[in-house]
């Protein structure tokens, strides 16, 4: 039987955490295909240096010839597809890259996977899985008292990012229903934890708070997100890979709805505790309200009862303990932070936050 898995985007935040946890919990070989754009960092996986079970190939999922060659050479038993442009603000500023990677790239990957899967033996075809990692944002925005998203909630994406992920979800579904490709789709809530690129809310606030910089909060700060610790997400993906029903979608959530302002104030308090400033006021004083992003969804919430019922998965990390672990990680890994905050990153922060009008 085939043993290797192909992970796309495995040098990014969730992908690198998934590979590290896979090596620890499963241990079978991993081929990581990653273009290593600004958010892909091979140093995230430095713990695997010299491990013959792990191989990184720098390449583009839009390159059909490369993808086909890798499948033919490494003969994976599964593809776990993380590779995506994922930052909503960047999709508003420049949507084309999101269409290329998230839509066209997923199409290329599916098409090459179909050709590869069709040529396998019957036993290997039956065992093969294509797992597509997606987002709750495909469902749009919820009102304060609306029920949480389920797997059957209608799609209503409101940002170019969400629309590109919705399109990729539909392509995955189509390849299953048209050609029988054994696919699985997961839609997760907001992830947090180690190795997250510091343009995202939590690491941005942690690092700005640590450095005494303004903490830019969009609008009134009352937008609500469900927060999922990345290790819990990785465990859920493994459960879906192993026992999920082919062709099905599974929601993965953290059961931790919080307003953005609640998240930021909690981060302030944790940084004050872990890295106190002599003679300076509390970090909460750094909070600055800035002009809201266009089309900012008000609330996301995930109903993860299906994966709990069918596969026995539930999040194990409480929000308070997970956020404490996350803050501690960023404070203890200043060299990693310095290595990813390049000139391009600083330019982006200036364009998106520093130059955004205060309220």
PDB file of N, CA, C and O in Angstrom, residues 6-70:
ATOM      1  N   UNK A   6       1.089  13.937   0.316  1.00  0.00           N
ATOM      2  CA  UNK A   6       1.512  15.202  -0.275  1.00  0.00           C
ATOM      3  C   UNK A   6       0.748  16.315   0.415  1.00  0.00           C
ATOM      4  O   UNK A   6      -0.488  16.316   0.442  1.00  0.00           O
ATOM      5  N   UNK A   7       1.477  17.263   0.996  1.00  0.00           N
ATOM      6  CA  UNK A   7       0.883  18.417   1.654  1.00  0.00           C
ATOM      7  C   UNK A   7       1.219  19.649   0.832  1.00  0.00           C
ATOM      8  O   UNK A   7       2.387  19.922   0.562  1.00  0.00           O
ATOM      9  N   UNK A   8       0.210  20.397   0.401  1.00  0.00           N
ATOM     10  CA  UNK A   8       0.467  21.650  -0.300  1.00  0.00           C
ATOM     11  C   UNK A   8       0.417  22.799   0.705  1.00  0.00           C
ATOM     12  O   UNK A   8      -0.387  22.794   1.633  1.00  0.00           O
ATOM     13  N   UNK A   9       1.311  23.776   0.506  1.00  0.00           N
ATOM     14  CA  UNK A   9       1.350  24.897   1.436  1.00  0.00           C
ATOM     15  C   UNK A   9       1.809  24.522   2.827  1.00  0.00           C
ATOM     16  O   UNK A   9       1.441  25.145   3.817  1.00  0.00           O
ATOM     17  N   UNK A  10       2.667  23.518   2.910  1.00  0.00           N
ATOM     18  CA  UNK A  10       3.099  22.998   4.201  1.00  0.00           C
ATOM     19  C   UNK A  10       4.121  23.832   4.928  1.00  0.00           C
ATOM     20  O   UNK A  10       4.481  23.505   6.060  1.00  0.00           O
ATOM     21  N   UNK A  11       4.598  24.924   4.314  1.00  0.00           N
ATOM     22  CA  UNK A  11       5.513  25.829   5.015  1.00  0.00           C
ATOM     23  C   UNK A  11       4.785  27.031   5.599  1.00  0.00           C
ATOM     24  O   UNK A  11       5.401  27.908   6.187  1.00  0.00           O
ATOM     25  N   UNK A  12       3.464  27.081   5.410  1.00  0.00           N
ATOM     26  CA  UNK A  12       2.672  28.146   5.995  1.00  0.00           C
ATOM     27  C   UNK A  12       2.285  27.840   7.429  1.00  0.00           C
ATOM     28  O   UNK A  12       2.740  26.853   8.031  1.00  0.00           O
ATOM     29  N   UNK A  13       1.441  28.671   7.977  1.00  0.00           N
ATOM     30  CA  UNK A  13       1.067  28.574   9.395  1.00  0.00           C
ATOM     31  C   UNK A  13       0.416  27.232   9.737  1.00  0.00           C
ATOM     32  O   UNK A  13       0.969  26.425  10.498  1.00  0.00           O
ATOM     33  N   UNK A  14      -0.746  26.954   9.171  1.00  0.00           N
ATOM     34  CA  UNK A  14      -1.455  25.726   9.531  1.00  0.00           C
ATOM     35  C   UNK A  14      -0.733  24.520   8.944  1.00  0.00           C
ATOM     36  O   UNK A  14      -0.598  23.480   9.600  1.00  0.00           O
ATOM     37  N   UNK A  15      -0.241  24.639   7.719  1.00  0.00           N
ATOM     38  CA  UNK A  15       0.430  23.517   7.070  1.00  0.00           C
ATOM     39  C   UNK A  15       1.649  23.034   7.830  1.00  0.00           C
ATOM     40  O   UNK A  15       1.868  21.819   7.979  1.00  0.00           O
ATOM     41  N   UNK A  16       2.470  23.956   8.324  1.00  0.00           N
ATOM     42  CA  UNK A  16       3.668  23.537   9.045  1.00  0.00           C
ATOM     43  C   UNK A  16       3.305  22.903  10.382  1.00  0.00           C
ATOM     44  O   UNK A  16       3.922  21.904  10.797  1.00  0.00           O
ATOM     45  N   UNK A  17       2.303  23.452  11.059  1.00  0.00           N
ATOM     46  CA  UNK A  17       1.849  22.805  12.294  1.00  0.00           C
ATOM     47  C   UNK A  17       1.300  21.417  12.014  1.00  0.00           C
ATOM     48  O   UNK A  17       1.517  20.479  12.803  1.00  0.00           O
ATOM     49  N   UNK A  18       0.593  21.272  10.880  1.00  0.00           N
ATOM     50  CA  UNK A  18       0.053  19.958  10.533  1.00  0.00           C
ATOM     51  C   UNK A  18       1.179  18.951  10.288  1.00  0.00           C
ATOM     52  O   UNK A  18       1.122  17.817  10.771  1.00  0.00           O
ATOM     53  N   UNK A  19       2.200  19.347   9.527  1.00  0.00           N
ATOM     54  CA  UNK A  19       3.294  18.416   9.230  1.00  0.00           C
ATOM     55  C   UNK A  19       4.018  18.010  10.515  1.00  0.00           C
ATOM     56  O   UNK A  19       4.333  16.826  10.721  1.00  0.00           O
ATOM     57  N   UNK A  20       4.292  18.972  11.390  1.00  0.00           N
ATOM     58  CA  UNK A  20       4.976  18.647  12.643  1.00  0.00           C
ATOM     59  C   UNK A  20       4.142  17.683  13.482  1.00  0.00           C
ATOM     60  O   UNK A  20       4.675  16.704  14.035  1.00  0.00           O
ATOM     61  N   UNK A  21       2.847  17.917  13.557  1.00  0.00           N
ATOM     62  CA  UNK A  21       1.999  17.030  14.356  1.00  0.00           C
ATOM     63  C   UNK A  21       1.821  15.675  13.676  1.00  0.00           C
ATOM     64  O   UNK A  21       1.703  14.641  14.349  1.00  0.00           O
ATOM     65  N   UNK A  22       1.815  15.670  12.338  1.00  0.00           N
ATOM     66  CA  UNK A  22       1.720  14.405  11.600  1.00  0.00           C
ATOM     67  C   UNK A  22       2.953  13.535  11.873  1.00  0.00           C
ATOM     68  O   UNK A  22       2.826  12.332  12.130  1.00  0.00           O
ATOM     69  N   UNK A  23       4.115  14.133  11.836  1.00  0.00           N
ATOM     70  CA  UNK A  23       5.340  13.383  12.090  1.00  0.00           C
ATOM     71  C   UNK A  23       5.359  12.804  13.503  1.00  0.00           C
ATOM     72  O   UNK A  23       5.839  11.691  13.728  1.00  0.00           O
ATOM     73  N   UNK A  24       4.811  13.564  14.430  1.00  0.00           N
ATOM     74  CA  UNK A  24       4.806  13.106  15.812  1.00  0.00           C
ATOM     75  C   UNK A  24       3.761  12.024  16.057  1.00  0.00           C
ATOM     76  O   UNK A  24       4.005  11.069  16.803  1.00  0.00           O
ATOM     77  N   UNK A  25       2.594  12.161  15.416  1.00  0.00           N
ATOM     78  CA  UNK A  25       1.490  11.252  15.733  1.00  0.00           C
ATOM     79  C   UNK A  25       1.349  10.082  14.767  1.00  0.00           C
ATOM     80  O   UNK A  25       0.890   9.007  15.162  1.00  0.00           O
ATOM     81  N   UNK A  26       1.732  10.285  13.484  1.00  0.00           N
ATOM     82  CA  UNK A  26       1.587   9.237  12.467  1.00  0.00           C
ATOM     83  C   UNK A  26       2.946   8.745  12.004  1.00  0.00           C
ATOM     84  O   UNK A  26       3.243   7.545  12.057  1.00  0.00           O
ATOM     85  N   UNK A  27       3.768   9.656  11.511  1.00  0.00           N
ATOM     86  CA  UNK A  27       5.155   9.320  11.208  1.00  0.00           C
ATOM     87  C   UNK A  27       5.431   8.843   9.807  1.00  0.00           C
ATOM     88  O   UNK A  27       6.594   8.584   9.462  1.00  0.00           O
ATOM     89  N   UNK A  28       4.414   8.728   8.947  1.00  0.00           N
ATOM     90  CA  UNK A  28       4.680   8.297   7.575  1.00  0.00           C
ATOM     91  C   UNK A  28       5.232   9.466   6.762  1.00  0.00           C
ATOM     92  O   UNK A  28       5.066  10.632   7.130  1.00  0.00           O
ATOM     93  N   UNK A  29       5.892   9.194   5.625  1.00  0.00           N
ATOM     94  CA  UNK A  29       6.598  10.238   4.878  1.00  0.00           C
ATOM     95  C   UNK A  29       5.684  11.348   4.372  1.00  0.00           C
ATOM     96  O   UNK A  29       4.520  11.117   4.023  1.00  0.00           O
ATOM     97  N   UNK A  30       6.242  12.562   4.319  1.00  0.00           N
ATOM     98  CA  UNK A  30       5.520  13.744   3.856  1.00  0.00           C
ATOM     99  C   UNK A  30       6.335  14.446   2.773  1.00  0.00           C
ATOM    100  O   UNK A  30       7.522  14.728   2.958  1.00  0.00           O
ATOM    101  N   UNK A  31       5.684  14.729   1.657  1.00  0.00           N
ATOM    102  CA  UNK A  31       6.236  15.610   0.633  1.00  0.00           C
ATOM    103  C   UNK A  31       5.501  16.934   0.739  1.00  0.00           C
ATOM    104  O   UNK A  31       4.275  16.984   0.622  1.00  0.00           O
ATOM    105  N   UNK A  32       6.250  18.002   0.954  1.00  0.00           N
ATOM    106  CA  UNK A  32       5.687  19.337   1.127  1.00  0.00           C
ATOM    107  C   UNK A  32       5.926  20.141  -0.147  1.00  0.00           C
ATOM    108  O   UNK A  32       7.067  20.413  -0.518  1.00  0.00           O
ATOM    109  N   UNK A  33       4.849  20.524  -0.824  1.00  0.00           N
ATOM    110  CA  UNK A  33       4.938  21.361  -2.024  1.00  0.00           C
ATOM    111  C   UNK A  33       4.504  22.769  -1.639  1.00  0.00           C
ATOM    112  O   UNK A  33       3.336  23.000  -1.299  1.00  0.00           O
ATOM    113  N   UNK A  34       5.441  23.713  -1.698  1.00  0.00           N
ATOM    114  CA  UNK A  34       5.148  25.074  -1.271  1.00  0.00           C
ATOM    115  C   UNK A  34       5.920  26.055  -2.147  1.00  0.00           C
ATOM    116  O   UNK A  34       7.102  25.845  -2.411  1.00  0.00           O
ATOM    117  N   UNK A  35       5.249  27.109  -2.588  1.00  0.00           N
ATOM    118  CA  UNK A  35       5.895  28.121  -3.423  1.00  0.00           C
ATOM    119  C   UNK A  35       6.803  29.033  -2.615  1.00  0.00           C
ATOM    120  O   UNK A  35       7.632  29.752  -3.182  1.00  0.00           O
ATOM    121  N   UNK A  36       6.677  29.003  -1.293  1.00  0.00           N
ATOM    122  CA  UNK A  36       7.481  29.829  -0.390  1.00  0.00           C
ATOM    123  C   UNK A  36       7.345  31.309  -0.718  1.00  0.00           C
ATOM    124  O   UNK A  36       8.322  32.027  -0.913  1.00  0.00           O
ATOM    125  N   UNK A  37       6.088  31.760  -0.771  1.00  0.00           N
ATOM    126  CA  UNK A  37       5.813  33.183  -0.881  1.00  0.00           C
ATOM    127  C   UNK A  37       6.058  33.819   0.486  1.00  0.00           C
ATOM    128  O   UNK A  37       6.603  33.175   1.387  1.00  0.00           O
ATOM    129  N   UNK A  38       5.630  35.057   0.675  1.00  0.00           N
ATOM    130  CA  UNK A  38       5.949  35.793   1.906  1.00  0.00           C
ATOM    131  C   UNK A  38       5.538  35.046   3.174  1.00  0.00           C
ATOM    132  O   UNK A  38       6.195  35.157   4.213  1.00  0.00           O
ATOM    133  N   UNK A  39       4.441  34.277   3.119  1.00  0.00           N
ATOM    134  CA  UNK A  39       3.929  33.624   4.325  1.00  0.00           C
ATOM    135  C   UNK A  39       4.414  32.190   4.483  1.00  0.00           C
ATOM    136  O   UNK A  39       4.099  31.538   5.478  1.00  0.00           O
ATOM    137  N   UNK A  40       5.173  31.684   3.526  1.00  0.00           N
ATOM    138  CA  UNK A  40       5.714  30.333   3.609  1.00  0.00           C
ATOM    139  C   UNK A  40       7.147  30.371   4.099  1.00  0.00           C
ATOM    140  O   UNK A  40       8.007  30.994   3.479  1.00  0.00           O
ATOM    141  N   UNK A  41       7.420  29.707   5.206  1.00  0.00           N
ATOM    142  CA  UNK A  41       8.737  29.799   5.842  1.00  0.00           C
ATOM    143  C   UNK A  41       9.262  28.399   6.143  1.00  0.00           C
ATOM    144  O   UNK A  41       8.773  27.734   7.058  1.00  0.00           O
ATOM    145  N   UNK A  42      10.269  27.937   5.395  1.00  0.00           N
ATOM    146  CA  UNK A  42      10.800  26.594   5.665  1.00  0.00           C
ATOM    147  C   UNK A  42      11.386  26.447   7.055  1.00  0.00           C
ATOM    148  O   UNK A  42      11.485  25.333   7.573  1.00  0.00           O
ATOM    149  N   UNK A  43      11.743  27.568   7.694  1.00  0.00           N
ATOM    150  CA  UNK A  43      12.278  27.497   9.054  1.00  0.00           C
ATOM    151  C   UNK A  43      11.234  26.994  10.048  1.00  0.00           C
ATOM    152  O   UNK A  43      11.590  26.500  11.122  1.00  0.00           O
ATOM    153  N   UNK A  44       9.952  27.099   9.703  1.00  0.00           N
ATOM    154  CA  UNK A  44       8.913  26.545  10.572  1.00  0.00           C
ATOM    155  C   UNK A  44       9.110  25.058  10.808  1.00  0.00           C
ATOM    156  O   UNK A  44       8.656  24.512  11.816  1.00  0.00           O
ATOM    157  N   UNK A  45       9.763  24.398   9.851  1.00  0.00           N
ATOM    158  CA  UNK A  45       9.938  22.947   9.897  1.00  0.00           C
ATOM    159  C   UNK A  45      11.388  22.553  10.128  1.00  0.00           C
ATOM    160  O   UNK A  45      11.806  21.448   9.793  1.00  0.00           O
ATOM    161  N   UNK A  46      12.165  23.465  10.718  1.00  0.00           N
ATOM    162  CA  UNK A  46      13.586  23.185  10.953  1.00  0.00           C
ATOM    163  C   UNK A  46      13.791  21.991  11.885  1.00  0.00           C
ATOM    164  O   UNK A  46      14.835  21.338  11.847  1.00  0.00           O
ATOM    165  N   UNK A  47      12.783  21.673  12.706  1.00  0.00           N
ATOM    166  CA  UNK A  47      12.886  20.505  13.587  1.00  0.00           C
ATOM    167  C   UNK A  47      13.003  19.212  12.802  1.00  0.00           C
ATOM    168  O   UNK A  47      13.444  18.185  13.343  1.00  0.00           O
ATOM    169  N   UNK A  48      12.637  19.246  11.503  1.00  0.00           N
ATOM    170  CA  UNK A  48      12.699  18.042  10.671  1.00  0.00           C
ATOM    171  C   UNK A  48      13.946  17.983   9.801  1.00  0.00           C
ATOM    172  O   UNK A  48      14.070  17.086   8.963  1.00  0.00           O
ATOM    173  N   UNK A  49      14.860  18.940   9.977  1.00  0.00           N
ATOM    174  CA  UNK A  49      16.105  18.911   9.212  1.00  0.00           C
ATOM    175  C   UNK A  49      16.823  17.576   9.428  1.00  0.00           C
ATOM    176  O   UNK A  49      17.036  17.152  10.566  1.00  0.00           O
ATOM    177  N   UNK A  50      17.183  16.927   8.328  1.00  0.00           N
ATOM    178  CA  UNK A  50      17.859  15.641   8.408  1.00  0.00           C
ATOM    179  C   UNK A  50      16.934  14.453   8.544  1.00  0.00           C
ATOM    180  O   UNK A  50      17.400  13.307   8.517  1.00  0.00           O
ATOM    181  N   UNK A  51      15.640  14.684   8.674  1.00  0.00           N
ATOM    182  CA  UNK A  51      14.669  13.595   8.784  1.00  0.00           C
ATOM    183  C   UNK A  51      14.330  13.112   7.372  1.00  0.00           C
ATOM    184  O   UNK A  51      13.736  13.846   6.579  1.00  0.00           O
ATOM    185  N   UNK A  52      14.690  11.895   7.062  1.00  0.00           N
ATOM    186  CA  UNK A  52      14.513  11.357   5.710  1.00  0.00           C
ATOM    187  C   UNK A  52      13.046  11.137   5.347  1.00  0.00           C
ATOM    188  O   UNK A  52      12.726  10.907   4.179  1.00  0.00           O
ATOM    189  N   UNK A  53      12.173  11.220   6.317  1.00  0.00           N
ATOM    190  CA  UNK A  53      10.738  11.059   6.031  1.00  0.00           C
ATOM    191  C   UNK A  53      10.127  12.331   5.454  1.00  0.00           C
ATOM    192  O   UNK A  53       8.994  12.302   4.977  1.00  0.00           O
ATOM    193  N   UNK A  54      10.862  13.433   5.518  1.00  0.00           N
ATOM    194  CA  UNK A  54      10.306  14.725   5.110  1.00  0.00           C
ATOM    195  C   UNK A  54      11.092  15.296   3.940  1.00  0.00           C
ATOM    196  O   UNK A  54      12.318  15.301   3.943  1.00  0.00           O
ATOM    197  N   UNK A  55      10.362  15.811   2.956  1.00  0.00           N
ATOM    198  CA  UNK A  55      10.999  16.454   1.803  1.00  0.00           C
ATOM    199  C   UNK A  55      10.197  17.694   1.404  1.00  0.00           C
ATOM    200  O   UNK A  55       8.971  17.655   1.303  1.00  0.00           O
ATOM    201  N   UNK A  56      10.916  18.787   1.162  1.00  0.00           N
ATOM    202  CA  UNK A  56      10.310  20.031   0.698  1.00  0.00           C
ATOM    203  C   UNK A  56      10.656  20.250  -0.767  1.00  0.00           C
ATOM    204  O   UNK A  56      11.826  20.196  -1.151  1.00  0.00           O
ATOM    205  N   UNK A  57       9.639  20.495  -1.578  1.00  0.00           N
ATOM    206  CA  UNK A  57       9.828  20.891  -2.970  1.00  0.00           C
ATOM    207  C   UNK A  57       9.251  22.286  -3.140  1.00  0.00           C
ATOM    208  O   UNK A  57       8.062  22.506  -2.860  1.00  0.00           O
ATOM    209  N   UNK A  58      10.091  23.211  -3.584  1.00  0.00           N
ATOM    210  CA  UNK A  58       9.581  24.559  -3.844  1.00  0.00           C
ATOM    211  C   UNK A  58       8.941  24.565  -5.223  1.00  0.00           C
ATOM    212  O   UNK A  58       9.592  24.280  -6.236  1.00  0.00           O
ATOM    213  N   UNK A  59       7.652  24.867  -5.262  1.00  0.00           N
ATOM    214  CA  UNK A  59       6.954  24.846  -6.534  1.00  0.00           C
ATOM    215  C   UNK A  59       5.544  25.368  -6.400  1.00  0.00           C
ATOM    216  O   UNK A  59       5.025  25.570  -5.297  1.00  0.00           O
ATOM    217  N   UNK A  60       4.908  25.564  -7.535  1.00  0.00           N
ATOM    218  CA  UNK A  60       3.611  26.217  -7.644  1.00  0.00           C
ATOM    219  C   UNK A  60       2.539  25.183  -7.946  1.00  0.00           C
ATOM    220  O   UNK A  60       2.688  24.379  -8.881  1.00  0.00           O
ATOM    221  N   UNK A  61       1.445  25.194  -7.198  1.00  0.00           N
ATOM    222  CA  UNK A  61       0.356  24.257  -7.488  1.00  0.00           C
ATOM    223  C   UNK A  61      -0.309  24.564  -8.824  1.00  0.00           C
ATOM    224  O   UNK A  61      -1.044  23.723  -9.355  1.00  0.00           O
ATOM    225  N   UNK A  62      -0.052  25.738  -9.386  1.00  0.00           N
ATOM    226  CA  UNK A  62      -0.579  26.070 -10.713  1.00  0.00           C
ATOM    227  C   UNK A  62       0.253  25.457 -11.836  1.00  0.00           C
ATOM    228  O   UNK A  62      -0.125  25.546 -13.010  1.00  0.00           O
ATOM    229  N   UNK A  63       1.382  24.836 -11.510  1.00  0.00           N
ATOM    230  CA  UNK A  63       2.274  24.212 -12.487  1.00  0.00           C
ATOM    231  C   UNK A  63       1.853  22.750 -12.664  1.00  0.00           C
ATOM    232  O   UNK A  63       2.276  21.868 -11.918  1.00  0.00           O
ATOM    233  N   UNK A  64       1.024  22.498 -13.669  1.00  0.00           N
ATOM    234  CA  UNK A  64       0.466  21.158 -13.863  1.00  0.00           C
ATOM    235  C   UNK A  64       1.548  20.117 -14.113  1.00  0.00           C
ATOM    236  O   UNK A  64       1.470  18.986 -13.613  1.00  0.00           O
ATOM    237  N   UNK A  65       2.570  20.481 -14.891  1.00  0.00           N
ATOM    238  CA  UNK A  65       3.638  19.529 -15.194  1.00  0.00           C
ATOM    239  C   UNK A  65       4.372  19.118 -13.926  1.00  0.00           C
ATOM    240  O   UNK A  65       4.669  17.933 -13.709  1.00  0.00           O
ATOM    241  N   UNK A  66       4.678  20.086 -13.067  1.00  0.00           N
ATOM    242  CA  UNK A  66       5.364  19.780 -11.808  1.00  0.00           C
ATOM    243  C   UNK A  66       4.488  18.909 -10.913  1.00  0.00           C
ATOM    244  O   UNK A  66       4.955  17.902 -10.369  1.00  0.00           O
ATOM    245  N   UNK A  67       3.232  19.292 -10.737  1.00  0.00           N
ATOM    246  CA  UNK A  67       2.337  18.516  -9.870  1.00  0.00           C
ATOM    247  C   UNK A  67       2.213  17.085 -10.371  1.00  0.00           C
ATOM    248  O   UNK A  67       2.311  16.123  -9.596  1.00  0.00           O
ATOM    249  N   UNK A  68       2.028  16.915 -11.676  1.00  0.00           N
ATOM    250  CA  UNK A  68       1.911  15.566 -12.236  1.00  0.00           C
ATOM    251  C   UNK A  68       3.168  14.752 -12.025  1.00  0.00           C
ATOM    252  O   UNK A  68       3.094  13.552 -11.690  1.00  0.00           O
ATOM    253  N   UNK A  69       4.328  15.384 -12.188  1.00  0.00           N
ATOM    254  CA  UNK A  69       5.596  14.675 -12.006  1.00  0.00           C
ATOM    255  C   UNK A  69       5.788  14.252 -10.554  1.00  0.00           C
ATOM    256  O   UNK A  69       6.271  13.137 -10.271  1.00  0.00           O
ATOM    257  N   UNK A  70       5.424  15.116  -9.618  1.00  0.00           N
ATOM    258  CA  UNK A  70       5.575  14.782  -8.203  1.00  0.00           C
ATOM    259  C   UNK A  70       4.652  13.628  -7.808  1.00  0.00           C
ATOM    260  O   UNK A  70       5.044  12.736  -7.053  1.00  0.00           O
TER     261      UNK A  70
END
